[in-house]
Amino acid sequence: MIPKSDVQEAADIIVSVTDMLLGTSKQQVGRAGSDLRAACGDMAVNAKKYIIYNQIAPKLAYCFDQARIAGATFDNFNRIQETLVAEAPISVVAVLMTQSCVCFSLQQMSLVLAATIFTSRDDVESVQAEVNTAFDQAEEVAADEMAQAAYQTLVTLHAAVMFHLYQTAKPLPQMLDFQFAAIRPTLIQSYRLYADASRADELRDENKVVHPAFAPRVGRALSF
Amino acid sequence: MASPTTPFQDTASQQSTSASASSGATTILSLQSGIAWRQFLRRASFRGAPFYVETGVRESGRRIVLHEFPKRDVPYAEDMGRRTREITVRGYLIVYPTAGGQSSFPNDPLKQANYITARDNLIEALESTDGAANLQLPLLGVLNAVCSRYRVTEEERFGGYCVFDMTFVEYGQAPNTGTRDSASGVTYAAQTLGTTTQAGITNGLTSAGAINA
């Protein structure tokens, strides 16, 4: 039998994870949001029972899957992963749950990245840095725990994600700084930069221009 | 765009083809060894635009990187592959003497009273964006090539005559640009991690004393 205190500690961690998963898509309506709420609610209520009867693994994985399907982002899962890494569980079961949730977060982060369409190389590079930090921590923990299978799969996924990001970044334009002599509408800036006025909205979004008729003369734009 | 299976068809292979074709009958040309090479002459053209050739130069070789070592007499000439075949041609177009402006060869673009059409056709062929094309030279065979540079010269004192200085390089092959489908690799690795993690939870809870149903 698992000691009661261990079950309680592990269940508390699971409940906090389900809360964070629910928080990733509060605005989500429709079937995806409904499924997520149902899965997380079930997990929060029955976490102890699932731990005691060893039924928690597929249900926990399902919660993470539903969160992604409901629209959770890379940053959402990264935040969950960072929160869990900062936890200091005591019992063996709680440690197991924490590390498993970190792995599920990394799994979902990777799946989100595989489906993400990037627009600039800078975006990819900033994500690369975050991915490296997240995976490095998890790999170190897995190596310390002598969990060979987990370590191997983590390294494989890390490599696959980095390769994917590298492949994605290759054809993308870089972000460059520009500076005009005077304040101009984004329409004119777009025409001057690309000989194509239709990219004015892109400049407005990138530089967070308050009014498109008076765009700041200094900004950033895609190189092509 | 015509693209032969081999980038360069040697004159030697043409010779063997011609020799086998003419093996059945002996011609006067083949008997007169001094002028026998004339039977291998072909009309020069690029992308179907014909021209006369004054000189044709073919260049190639090996890309050798020479390593010389201190305190050693013997160098090492490292072979880094074949040098790109480059053909430099001096061609020309000239009016053809005709009686009353009517050519006896109405279908031959080089034998016309007006050379301007042939000149413009050749310029168009050299500047075409259609990629590589066959370069046929009188004695240097066929090369699947692109024109990297040309210069057309017209002189006042040589009316009805223009000179083309053209440089061609072999087209070769585009490098393989195929890439692995990296997204599906991520999906597969992520699924593996999910499965491993679930198995780890099940095994860990079993070890910790969970009740297996």
XYZ file of C-alpha atoms in Angstrom:
437
model
C 0.000 0.000 0.000
C 1.160 3.506 -0.744
C 1.293 5.578 2.466
C -1.643 7.944 2.783
C 0.553 11.011 3.125
C 2.392 10.134 -0.114
C -0.887 9.739 -1.978
C -2.064 13.081 -0.629
C 1.121 14.877 -1.674
C 1.020 13.360 -5.173
C -2.693 14.144 -5.536
C -2.070 17.759 -4.555
C 0.500 18.078 -7.325
C -1.883 16.503 -9.831
C -4.671 18.866 -8.803
C -2.395 21.877 -9.225
C -1.420 20.590 -12.683
C -5.046 20.170 -13.725
C -5.745 23.712 -12.525
C -2.910 24.999 -14.682
C -4.159 22.960 -17.653
C -7.627 24.394 -17.222
C -6.120 27.864 -17.036
C -4.523 27.464 -20.450
C -7.843 27.720 -22.256
C -10.467 29.367 -20.131
C -12.002 31.009 -23.146
C -12.298 27.754 -25.010
C -15.849 26.831 -25.931
C -17.190 23.867 -27.838
C -16.316 20.202 -27.695
C -12.569 20.634 -27.165
C -13.034 22.920 -24.165
C -15.773 20.713 -22.756
C -13.612 17.594 -23.012
C -10.737 19.362 -21.310
C -12.888 20.523 -18.425
C -14.424 17.059 -18.045
C -11.023 15.333 -18.061
C -9.420 17.782 -15.630
C -12.465 17.761 -13.331
C -12.450 13.976 -13.214
C -8.729 13.959 -12.494
C -8.991 16.575 -9.741
C -11.774 14.645 -8.003
C -10.408 11.128 -8.395
C -6.647 11.715 -8.336
C -6.123 9.792 -5.105
C -8.147 6.821 -6.284
C -6.343 6.733 -9.612
C -2.985 6.789 -7.846
C -3.911 4.041 -5.396
C -5.307 1.801 -8.143
C -2.526 2.651 -10.596
C -4.881 4.069 -13.223
C -3.552 7.575 -13.421
C -1.039 7.323 -16.306
C -3.389 7.248 -19.331
C -5.834 9.700 -17.727
C -3.092 12.216 -16.985
C -1.770 11.919 -20.532
C -5.306 12.457 -21.801
C -5.611 15.701 -19.798
C -2.442 17.076 -21.407
C -3.604 16.007 -24.862
C -6.953 17.689 -24.377
C -5.306 20.902 -23.231
C -3.293 21.034 -26.453
C -6.317 20.229 -28.577
C -8.272 22.951 -26.767
C -5.661 25.502 -27.790
C -2.961 25.590 -25.126
C 0.184 27.261 -26.443
C 3.886 26.536 -26.226
C 4.227 29.189 -23.522
C 1.382 27.630 -21.507
C 3.077 24.246 -21.363
C 6.462 25.819 -20.779
C 5.058 27.678 -17.777
C 3.585 24.453 -16.380
C 6.911 22.733 -16.868
C 8.809 25.563 -15.142
C 6.371 25.559 -12.228
C 6.785 21.814 -11.766
C 10.561 21.985 -11.953
C 10.472 24.567 -9.160
C 8.462 22.184 -6.935
C 10.284 20.227 -4.219
C 8.255 17.043 -3.685
C 9.274 14.740 -0.852
C 7.661 11.348 -1.335
C 8.632 8.950 -4.099
C 5.149 9.026 -5.626
C 5.044 12.825 -5.649
C 8.473 12.957 -7.309
C 7.265 10.445 -9.894
C 4.161 12.496 -10.636
C 6.119 15.745 -10.899
C 8.690 14.349 -13.275
C 6.029 12.636 -15.355
C 4.091 15.869 -15.692
C 7.288 17.619 -16.795
C 7.701 14.950 -19.480
C 4.094 15.353 -20.594
C 4.597 19.122 -20.777
C 7.694 18.678 -22.932
C 5.794 16.252 -25.129
C 2.983 18.753 -25.651
C 5.420 21.627 -26.219
C 7.031 19.587 -28.990
C 3.704 18.727 -30.574
C 2.668 22.372 -30.508
C 5.947 23.368 -32.169
C 5.525 20.713 -34.855
C 2.248 22.353 -35.849
C 3.367 25.974 -35.493
C 3.914 28.144 -38.549
C 6.712 30.607 -37.889
C 7.090 33.870 -39.761
C 10.633 34.895 -38.912
C 13.909 33.297 -38.026
C 14.112 35.354 -34.843
C 10.938 33.742 -33.537
C 12.400 30.313 -34.134
C 15.654 31.215 -32.428
C 13.920 32.508 -29.304
C 11.885 29.293 -29.116
C 15.054 27.248 -29.592
C 16.572 28.831 -26.503
C 13.490 28.035 -24.410
C 13.328 24.472 -25.693
C 16.973 23.906 -24.853
C 16.545 25.190 -21.312
C 13.454 23.063 -20.700
C 14.919 19.857 -22.107
C 18.302 20.315 -20.442
C 16.692 20.418 -17.016
C 14.537 17.349 -17.665
C 17.439 15.405 -19.157
C 19.613 16.168 -16.168
C 16.933 14.966 -13.772
C 16.367 11.789 -15.799
C 20.112 11.124 -15.906
C 20.433 11.627 -12.149
C 17.533 9.255 -11.553
C 19.185 6.626 -13.754
C 15.939 6.479 -15.727
C 17.504 5.235 -18.939
C 14.379 4.877 -21.055
C 13.108 8.318 -20.090
C 16.544 9.870 -20.692
C 16.828 8.248 -24.094
C 13.369 9.315 -25.242
C 13.932 12.840 -23.922
C 17.186 13.168 -25.830
C 15.559 11.768 -28.980
C 12.680 14.207 -28.756
C 15.047 17.087 -27.975
C 17.064 16.257 -31.087
C 13.935 15.923 -33.236
C 12.609 19.283 -32.064
C 15.916 21.058 -32.629
C 16.231 19.546 -36.088
C 12.686 20.612 -36.894
C 13.367 24.158 -35.711
C 16.581 24.261 -37.718
C 14.746 23.065 -40.822
C 11.954 25.552 -40.185
C 14.298 28.490 -39.707
C 16.337 27.877 -42.848
C 13.973 29.405 -45.414
C 12.552 32.107 -43.131
C 13.495 35.783 -43.372
C 15.445 37.488 -40.635
C 14.211 40.489 -38.690
C 16.064 43.659 -39.604
C 15.960 47.151 -38.101
C 14.954 50.032 -40.350
C 15.059 53.784 -39.898
C 13.325 56.372 -42.066
C 14.001 60.085 -42.100
C 10.478 61.011 -41.052
C 7.291 59.586 -39.627
C 5.294 58.004 -42.436
C 2.161 55.881 -42.851
C 2.768 52.137 -42.751
C 1.541 52.029 -46.345
C 4.467 54.150 -47.500
C 6.923 52.286 -45.284
C 5.728 49.014 -46.743
C 6.124 50.291 -50.277
C 9.581 51.700 -49.581
C 10.772 48.479 -47.930
C 9.222 45.837 -50.150
C 7.889 47.726 -53.204
C 4.582 46.255 -52.064
C 2.109 48.361 -50.101
C -0.025 45.366 -49.192
C 2.361 44.421 -46.363
C 1.473 47.529 -44.354
C -0.546 45.537 -41.815
C 2.394 43.250 -41.236
C 4.570 46.276 -40.327
C 1.828 47.651 -38.071
C 1.518 44.378 -36.161
C 5.246 43.816 -35.856
C 5.982 47.315 -34.550
C 2.766 47.723 -32.551
C 1.958 50.954 -34.343
C -0.798 52.907 -32.565
C -2.098 54.618 -35.689
C -1.089 53.341 -39.134
C -0.980 56.873 -40.571
C 1.830 57.870 -38.193
C 4.161 54.928 -37.907
C 7.390 55.556 -35.986
C 10.349 56.084 -38.259
C 12.362 53.391 -36.491
C 11.178 49.812 -36.473
C 11.745 46.203 -37.356
C 10.725 44.325 -40.467
C 11.234 41.004 -42.182
C 14.207 40.979 -44.510
C 12.079 39.766 -47.429
C 14.309 22.505 -72.622
C 16.192 19.674 -74.186
C 18.341 17.778 -71.754
C 20.351 14.837 -72.953
C 20.953 11.992 -70.559
C 24.653 12.746 -70.427
C 25.801 16.319 -70.045
C 28.382 16.055 -72.742
C 28.373 13.937 -75.819
C 31.920 13.613 -77.046
C 32.960 14.036 -80.585
C 34.498 10.584 -80.308
C 31.102 9.023 -79.695
C 29.732 10.901 -82.690
C 32.592 9.560 -84.720
C 31.828 5.993 -83.763
C 28.154 6.540 -84.549
C 28.978 8.021 -87.915
C 31.518 5.328 -88.640
C 29.042 2.582 -87.893
C 26.406 4.343 -89.969
C 28.733 4.609 -92.897
C 30.229 1.157 -92.480
C 28.007 -0.153 -95.208
C 29.399 2.101 -97.946
C 32.729 3.775 -98.448
C 32.480 7.435 -99.334
C 34.962 9.611 -101.089
C 35.289 11.667 -97.923
C 36.334 8.681 -95.845
C 38.934 7.683 -98.399
C 40.541 11.099 -98.404
C 42.042 11.075 -94.957
C 43.120 14.719 -95.165
C 39.559 15.972 -95.277
C 37.766 13.090 -93.599
C 37.118 15.171 -90.468
C 34.752 17.338 -92.459
C 32.057 14.696 -92.308
C 31.838 15.336 -88.570
C 31.170 19.018 -88.991
C 27.866 20.145 -87.563
C 26.167 23.473 -87.847
C 26.586 25.373 -84.587
C 23.500 26.382 -82.663
C 22.311 27.225 -79.194
C 18.725 26.641 -78.152
C 17.988 26.083 -81.837
C 19.406 29.443 -82.954
C 22.153 28.765 -85.547
C 25.352 30.702 -86.068
C 28.689 30.331 -87.794
C 31.748 29.643 -85.717
C 35.122 31.251 -86.097
C 36.750 29.705 -83.031
C 35.549 27.386 -80.334
C 37.521 26.766 -77.150
C 36.722 24.125 -74.582
C 38.261 24.362 -71.122
C 38.192 22.030 -68.176
C 40.574 20.048 -66.013
C 40.742 18.962 -62.409
C 40.256 21.194 -59.404
C 43.560 20.630 -57.734
C 44.434 21.998 -54.344
C 48.150 21.989 -53.883
C 49.431 21.307 -50.396
C 53.023 22.158 -49.667
C 54.496 21.210 -46.337
C 57.337 22.790 -44.407
C 60.549 20.795 -44.358
C 59.235 18.421 -47.011
C 60.214 18.215 -50.652
C 57.175 16.365 -51.863
C 53.922 18.274 -52.231
C 50.446 16.771 -52.332
C 48.114 17.754 -55.150
C 44.647 16.981 -53.830
C 41.999 16.292 -56.426
C 38.731 18.009 -55.523
C 36.821 16.952 -58.617
C 36.457 17.900 -62.253
C 36.536 21.549 -63.169
C 33.407 22.926 -64.801
C 33.480 22.594 -68.554
C 33.512 26.009 -70.108
C 33.215 26.749 -73.793
C 34.212 30.057 -75.296
C 32.962 30.601 -78.810
C 33.560 33.329 -81.298
C 30.658 33.115 -83.700
C 29.366 35.360 -86.405
C 26.397 36.028 -88.634
C 26.647 37.437 -92.103
C 24.334 38.279 -94.971
C 24.024 35.680 -97.685
C 24.387 36.804 -101.304
C 21.032 36.508 -102.925
C 19.695 37.259 -106.361
C 17.125 40.032 -106.173
C 16.763 39.691 -102.405
C 15.287 36.189 -102.729
C 17.291 33.462 -101.064
C 17.637 30.087 -102.713
C 17.302 28.602 -99.220
C 14.117 30.113 -97.822
C 14.093 27.737 -94.822
C 17.679 28.299 -93.789
C 17.900 31.200 -91.329
C 21.637 31.674 -91.963
C 21.263 32.016 -95.712
C 19.139 35.093 -95.893
C 19.683 38.576 -97.290
C 18.894 39.989 -93.859
C 21.006 38.709 -90.972
C 19.116 40.785 -88.385
C 16.507 38.096 -87.736
C 19.138 35.448 -87.081
C 21.032 37.867 -84.817
C 17.940 38.676 -82.764
C 17.034 35.002 -82.503
C 20.476 34.195 -81.197
C 20.358 37.052 -78.685
C 16.987 35.825 -77.474
C 18.319 32.285 -77.114
C 21.342 33.499 -75.139
C 19.260 35.640 -72.784
C 16.425 33.150 -72.357
C 15.303 32.358 -68.826
C 14.318 28.825 -69.799
C 17.443 27.375 -68.211
C 19.957 25.135 -69.878
C 19.823 24.186 -73.528
C 21.843 22.229 -76.041
C 24.911 23.929 -77.375
C 25.951 22.298 -80.628
C 29.387 23.168 -81.917
C 30.920 22.201 -85.261
C 33.470 19.770 -83.850
C 33.216 19.932 -80.074
C 30.004 17.995 -79.731
C 26.920 18.848 -77.746
C 26.888 20.311 -74.266
C 23.889 20.972 -72.080
C 24.892 24.471 -71.158
C 23.889 27.926 -70.092
C 25.278 31.131 -71.498
C 27.000 33.016 -68.711
C 28.058 35.949 -70.873
C 28.024 37.119 -74.451
C 29.106 40.155 -76.432
C 27.836 41.069 -79.855
C 29.959 43.388 -81.945
C 28.903 45.264 -85.050
C 31.373 47.407 -86.946
C 30.599 50.112 -89.406
C 33.180 48.981 -91.904
C 31.827 45.415 -91.874
C 28.261 46.038 -92.855
C 25.967 43.014 -92.798
C 28.192 41.188 -90.360
C 28.244 40.816 -86.608
C 30.442 38.904 -84.219
C 29.308 37.073 -81.095
C 31.764 36.348 -78.315
C 29.966 33.851 -76.104
C 30.888 32.012 -72.950
C 28.989 28.877 -71.981
C 29.277 26.733 -68.891
C 27.885 23.258 -68.443
C 24.632 23.111 -66.568
C 25.367 19.916 -64.666
C 22.897 18.896 -61.992
C 21.106 20.781 -59.269
C 22.136 19.534 -55.824
C 19.642 17.398 -53.973
C 17.309 19.732 -52.158
C 15.028 17.154 -50.557
C 14.644 17.458 -46.821
C 13.396 15.121 -44.152
C 9.887 15.679 -42.922
C 10.993 17.022 -39.557
C 7.504 17.642 -38.142
C 6.535 13.988 -38.359
C 9.822 13.108 -36.646
C 8.848 15.361 -33.750
C 5.381 13.811 -33.569
C 6.808 10.301 -33.483
C 9.392 11.159 -30.823
C 6.734 12.935 -28.741
C 4.451 9.917 -28.890
C 7.332 7.717 -27.797
C 8.034 9.996 -24.844
C 4.342 9.911 -23.877
C 4.285 6.110 -23.977
C 7.516 5.844 -22.014
C 6.272 8.294 -19.403
C 3.018 6.404 -18.955
C 4.926 3.142 -18.565
C 7.219 4.840 -16.067
C 4.252 5.991 -13.972
C 2.685 2.529 -13.999
C 5.922 0.807 -13.034
C 6.752 3.434 -10.409
C 3.363 3.176 -8.737
C 3.580 -0.612 -8.793
C 6.922 -0.427 -7.027
C 5.513 2.062 -4.534
C 2.733 -0.351 -3.627
C -0.226 0.657 -5.769
C -3.053 -1.829 -6.177
C -3.061 -3.136 -9.704
C -6.577 -3.889 -10.822
